[in-house]
mmCIF file of C-alpha atoms in Angstrom:
data_model
loop_
_atom_site.group_PDB
_atom_site.id
_atom_site.type_symbol
_atom_site.label_atom_id
_atom_site.label_comp_id
_atom_site.label_asym_id
_atom_site.label_seq_id
_atom_site.Cartn_x
_atom_site.Cartn_y
_atom_site.Cartn_z
ATOM 1 C CA UNK A 1 21.580 -1.647 22.428
ATOM 2 C CA UNK A 2 22.324 -2.831 18.914
ATOM 3 C CA UNK A 3 24.572 -5.640 17.711
ATOM 4 C CA UNK A 4 25.836 -3.462 14.887
ATOM 5 C CA UNK A 5 27.356 -0.015 15.245
ATOM 6 C CA UNK A 6 24.305 1.472 13.544
ATOM 7 C CA UNK A 7 22.157 3.880 15.536
ATOM 8 C CA UNK A 8 18.596 2.691 16.107
ATOM 9 C CA UNK A 9 16.100 5.343 15.053
ATOM 10 C CA UNK A 10 12.388 4.507 15.146
ATOM 11 C CA UNK A 11 11.614 7.979 13.734
ATOM 12 C CA UNK A 12 13.811 7.375 10.701
ATOM 13 C CA UNK A 13 12.389 3.843 10.309
ATOM 14 C CA UNK A 14 8.797 5.147 10.412
ATOM 15 C CA UNK A 15 9.526 7.805 7.813
ATOM 16 C CA UNK A 16 11.461 5.388 5.603
ATOM 17 C CA UNK A 17 8.696 2.753 5.732
ATOM 18 C CA UNK A 18 5.994 5.356 5.013
ATOM 19 C CA UNK A 19 7.827 6.856 2.035
ATOM 20 C CA UNK A 20 8.709 3.444 0.612
ATOM 21 C CA UNK A 21 5.123 2.194 0.885
ATOM 22 C CA UNK A 22 3.847 5.375 -0.779
ATOM 23 C CA UNK A 23 6.345 5.181 -3.642
ATOM 24 C CA UNK A 24 5.580 1.501 -4.275
ATOM 25 C CA UNK A 25 1.816 2.055 -4.357
ATOM 26 C CA UNK A 26 2.221 5.145 -6.521
ATOM 27 C CA UNK A 27 4.332 3.132 -8.964
ATOM 28 C CA UNK A 28 1.417 0.694 -9.266
ATOM 29 C CA UNK A 29 -1.293 3.357 -9.256
ATOM 30 C CA UNK A 30 0.048 5.642 -12.005
ATOM 31 C CA UNK A 31 -0.261 3.079 -14.836
ATOM 32 C CA UNK A 32 -3.741 2.146 -13.624
ATOM 33 C CA UNK A 33 -4.799 5.805 -13.643
ATOM 34 C CA UNK A 34 -3.441 6.187 -17.171
ATOM 35 C CA UNK A 35 -5.518 3.230 -18.356
ATOM 36 C CA UNK A 36 -8.531 3.008 -16.044
ATOM 37 C CA UNK A 37 -10.598 1.148 -18.643
ATOM 38 C CA UNK A 38 -7.922 -1.501 -19.044
ATOM 39 C CA UNK A 39 -7.637 -1.830 -15.266
ATOM 40 C CA UNK A 40 -11.403 -2.230 -14.875
ATOM 41 C CA UNK A 41 -11.555 -4.738 -17.748
ATOM 42 C CA UNK A 42 -8.703 -6.785 -16.271
ATOM 43 C CA UNK A 43 -10.187 -6.934 -12.762
ATOM 44 C CA UNK A 44 -13.661 -7.662 -14.089
ATOM 45 C CA UNK A 45 -12.179 -10.468 -16.220
ATOM 46 C CA UNK A 46 -10.609 -12.140 -13.181
ATOM 47 C CA UNK A 47 -13.984 -12.576 -11.547
ATOM 48 C CA UNK A 48 -13.011 -10.433 -8.549
ATOM 49 C CA UNK A 49 -16.266 -9.731 -6.661
ATOM 50 C CA UNK A 50 -17.487 -6.229 -7.536
ATOM 51 C CA UNK A 51 -14.721 -6.081 -10.147
ATOM 52 C CA UNK A 52 -15.365 -2.662 -11.695
ATOM 53 C CA UNK A 53 -16.090 -0.926 -8.384
ATOM 54 C CA UNK A 54 -13.064 -2.394 -6.626
ATOM 55 C CA UNK A 55 -10.811 -1.703 -9.619
ATOM 56 C CA UNK A 56 -11.715 1.981 -9.454
ATOM 57 C CA UNK A 57 -11.481 2.160 -5.646
ATOM 58 C CA UNK A 58 -8.133 0.355 -5.535
ATOM 59 C CA UNK A 59 -6.767 2.550 -8.310
ATOM 60 C CA UNK A 60 -7.845 5.756 -6.565
ATOM 61 C CA UNK A 61 -6.374 4.497 -3.298
ATOM 62 C CA UNK A 62 -3.094 3.524 -4.934
ATOM 63 C CA UNK A 63 -2.770 6.891 -6.675
ATOM 64 C CA UNK A 64 -4.274 9.544 -4.396
ATOM 65 C CA UNK A 65 -3.702 7.582 -1.197
ATOM 66 C CA UNK A 66 -0.041 7.129 -2.067
ATOM 67 C CA UNK A 67 0.370 10.855 -2.715
ATOM 68 C CA UNK A 68 -1.250 11.682 0.637
ATOM 69 C CA UNK A 69 0.933 9.089 2.370
ATOM 70 C CA UNK A 70 4.055 10.440 0.712
ATOM 71 C CA UNK A 71 3.209 13.820 2.231
ATOM 72 C CA UNK A 72 2.480 12.143 5.540
ATOM 73 C CA UNK A 73 -1.243 12.938 5.613
ATOM 74 C CA UNK A 74 -3.704 10.482 7.233
ATOM 75 C CA UNK A 75 -0.947 7.901 7.183
ATOM 76 C CA UNK A 76 -2.305 5.292 9.575
ATOM 77 C CA UNK A 77 -5.786 5.374 8.033
ATOM 78 C CA UNK A 78 -4.320 4.940 4.560
ATOM 79 C CA UNK A 79 -2.002 2.180 5.778
ATOM 80 C CA UNK A 80 -5.038 0.319 7.158
ATOM 81 C CA UNK A 81 -6.778 0.694 3.788
ATOM 82 C CA UNK A 82 -3.648 -0.564 1.983
ATOM 83 C CA UNK A 83 -3.536 -3.489 4.435
ATOM 84 C CA UNK A 84 -7.151 -4.405 3.679
ATOM 85 C CA UNK A 85 -6.521 -4.127 -0.053
ATOM 86 C CA UNK A 86 -3.509 -6.423 0.161
ATOM 87 C CA UNK A 87 -5.390 -8.969 2.277
ATOM 88 C CA UNK A 88 -8.148 -9.022 -0.357
ATOM 89 C CA UNK A 89 -5.787 -9.279 -3.317
ATOM 90 C CA UNK A 90 -3.622 -11.940 -1.618
ATOM 91 C CA UNK A 91 -6.594 -14.132 -0.787
ATOM 92 C CA UNK A 92 -8.032 -13.652 -4.266
ATOM 93 C CA UNK A 93 -4.707 -14.387 -5.974
ATOM 94 C CA UNK A 94 -4.323 -17.601 -3.988
ATOM 95 C CA UNK A 95 -7.892 -18.916 -4.015
ATOM 96 C CA UNK A 96 -9.354 -17.744 -7.317
ATOM 97 C CA UNK A 97 -6.369 -17.179 -9.596
ATOM 98 C CA UNK A 98 -4.424 -20.147 -8.252
ATOM 99 C CA UNK A 99 -1.166 -18.223 -8.030
ATOM 100 C CA UNK A 100 1.742 -19.761 -6.180
ATOM 101 C CA UNK A 101 3.445 -17.799 -3.433
ATOM 102 C CA UNK A 102 6.746 -17.448 -5.276
ATOM 103 C CA UNK A 103 6.231 -15.760 -8.613
ATOM 104 C CA UNK A 104 2.653 -15.013 -7.664
ATOM 105 C CA UNK A 105 1.330 -13.154 -4.692
ATOM 106 C CA UNK A 106 4.460 -12.719 -2.551
ATOM 107 C CA UNK A 107 4.663 -9.063 -3.549
ATOM 108 C CA UNK A 108 1.130 -8.527 -2.208
ATOM 109 C CA UNK A 109 2.188 -10.139 1.075
ATOM 110 C CA UNK A 110 5.288 -7.949 1.238
ATOM 111 C CA UNK A 111 3.162 -4.834 0.675
ATOM 112 C CA UNK A 112 0.780 -6.129 3.376
ATOM 113 C CA UNK A 113 3.603 -6.480 5.908
ATOM 114 C CA UNK A 114 4.999 -3.049 5.030
ATOM 115 C CA UNK A 115 1.541 -1.484 5.396
ATOM 116 C CA UNK A 116 1.103 -3.100 8.819
ATOM 117 C CA UNK A 117 4.535 -1.788 9.779
ATOM 118 C CA UNK A 118 3.434 1.735 8.851
ATOM 119 C CA UNK A 119 0.221 1.306 10.862
ATOM 120 C CA UNK A 120 2.295 0.310 13.900
ATOM 121 C CA UNK A 121 5.085 2.892 13.520
ATOM 122 C CA UNK A 122 2.895 5.817 12.483
ATOM 123 C CA UNK A 123 3.867 8.555 10.053
ATOM 124 C CA UNK A 124 7.192 9.524 11.568
ATOM 125 C CA UNK A 125 8.236 13.010 12.621
ATOM 126 C CA UNK A 126 8.560 14.437 9.123
ATOM 127 C CA UNK A 127 4.898 14.320 8.115
ATOM 128 C CA UNK A 128 1.835 16.508 7.737
ATOM 129 C CA UNK A 129 0.136 14.391 10.398
ATOM 130 C CA UNK A 130 2.810 15.406 12.920
ATOM 131 C CA UNK A 131 2.767 19.030 11.748
ATOM 132 C CA UNK A 132 -1.024 19.181 12.085
ATOM 133 C CA UNK A 133 -1.004 17.427 15.461
ATOM 134 C CA UNK A 134 -2.750 14.315 14.113
ATOM 135 C CA UNK A 135 0.001 11.969 15.256
#
């Protein structure tokens, strides 16, 4: 039962969350792919442990992982990887860069919560995972 006259649809919610997470990560991954050197230089300059390696890995995840997630392929695995990335960047932003929550790392936390939501809901019915019998 719902308080509002809006039908509750976990399948639609799972698909919506998956597509939104993919689009958001893709929007962040495309500029990094276009300027990988700048991305590596920035991350290295922040003092992030393993800066160059993690800059490349995070960029590849944000670009190729987002495309795979958009298609609904290996969704829960990718959502776990996005979750781990957002935990790392949130902790780093708070402890090493000294960012405040508001105007700082709240977007990372929001992405973290959305990624966990996708892990819990799965890919939804309109996905390659479902078509291939992976979900």
